[in-house]
Amino acid sequence: MAAVPWVALILSFVATIHNHIGLVEASADIGVCYGMLGDDLPAATEVVNLYKTNGIGNMRLFDPNPAALEALRGKEIDVSLGIQNEDLPQLAGSVDAVNSWFATNVEPYLNDIVFSYISVGNEVIPGSLGIYVLPVMESLQKILDDRNLAGIKVSTVVPGSALGVSFPPSSGEFTLEASSVMSGIVAFLAQRGSPLMINVYPYFAYASDPVNIRLDYAQFTATSPVVKDGELSYYNLFDAAVDSFLAAMEKVGGANVDVVVSESGWPSDGNGNFTTPELAGTYNRNFLKHITSRAGTPKRPGAYIEGYIFAMFNENQKPEGVEQHFGLFHPNMQPVYPVF
C-alpha cells in the first residue's frame, strides 16, 4: 500500500509532462469514442476500466462530462475532449467565457489526465455554427500558449459532407460553404502544427450505393487495387476518403496539415444485410489493424494517422435505426462482436 502514493505521483508527472511538451506517448494507438446517449449505460468508472481491460489507450469525449473526467484521473488514457456545438456562439463572443470553460473543464485535471486534443465543435462545418469555430480555437490556443501547454492540440471535427468533391481522391475539394471557413481553420492548423479531425465512414458510402461501391473496398478486404488515381492505387475506401481530405486541405493552403480520424465504424444492426455483427466486426478489426500498422495512405505512405472507433456502446437514446448500433459493447459491457 505504501507504493500507491508514488504510483500516483509518477502518473501525475507523466500527465503534466505530456500536456506541457507533448513528448510522452504512453498509450496504445487505437482510440474509441465514448458516447453517452443511452439510459442504460454503465458508470463512468466501469467504462474507464473497460477501456483499460481491452488495451484501449485513447478516448474521445464529446463534451467535458465531469464523471468521466474524474474517472480518468491517473488512468493513463489519452483524452480528446470536445466542446459542445451549442456552446460555440457564446464562447466565440467572449474570451472570458473561453477562459471560464478551460478553468472548469480542463485545468482541474491537467496533473492527472493526458489531453491530446481539444476539439472545437463536432461536424458543424458546413453549417451555421461554422463561423464560430476559428475564434474559439484562437482563444483556446492563447490559453494553452500562456500556460506552456504545447502537448495539447486544438482542432475541430469535420464530416465527409464538408467535401464537395471526393472522387478521385486527388480532386478532393471542400464545398463552397465549407471553404469559406476552412481556409482560415487550415491556416491556423498549419501554423500550430495541429491536425484536422475528420470523420470517415465507408459504411454510409457503401450502403447508399452498393451497386457501384464494392463491399471488399469498403471493408479493407480487397486484394487488388479497386481505384487508380494517377500513379496511386487504392485498395480501400478509407484511404481514398482520407486522401480526399488531404487534397482538399492542399487547395486551401494546408499541404502539410495532418489528419486524425476522429470517428470511423460500422453498425451491427438497423439496415438489414448491410449491418450485421459479422460485417461490423470485420470493418472495425481491419480499421484497427490499418491504424496500428502505421501504413499511412497512398498519398502519404508511412504517415502516422491516429484513429478512433465509433463507438464504445450501443446507445438507445440515439435515433432509431443504425445510429443505435455502432457500439463495440452492449450496455452490460459484453462485446457485440470480438475486436480486441
Short mmCIF file of C-alpha atoms in Angstrom, two decimals, residues 6 9 57 59 68 107 177 240 244 258 304 328:
data_model
loop_
_atom_site.label_atom_id
_atom_site.label_comp_id
_atom_site.label_asym_id
_atom_site.label_seq_id
_atom_site.Cartn_x
_atom_site.Cartn_y
_atom_site.Cartn_z
CA TRP A 6 4.46 7.03 -5.55
CA LEU A 9 2.97 10.84 -8.27
CA GLY A 57 -5.31 3.83 -24.91
CA MET A 59 -10.73 8.09 -25.53
CA ALA A 68 -15.91 10.67 -16.93
CA GLU A 107 -7.37 22.97 -15.71
CA GLU A 177 -19.71 26.91 -47.90
CA ALA A 240 -9.40 7.25 -50.55
CA SER A 244 -9.58 13.37 -50.44
CA ASP A 258 -2.06 16.09 -40.83
CA TYR A 304 1.05 8.13 -38.64
CA LEU A 328 -18.46 -2.37 -29.75
#
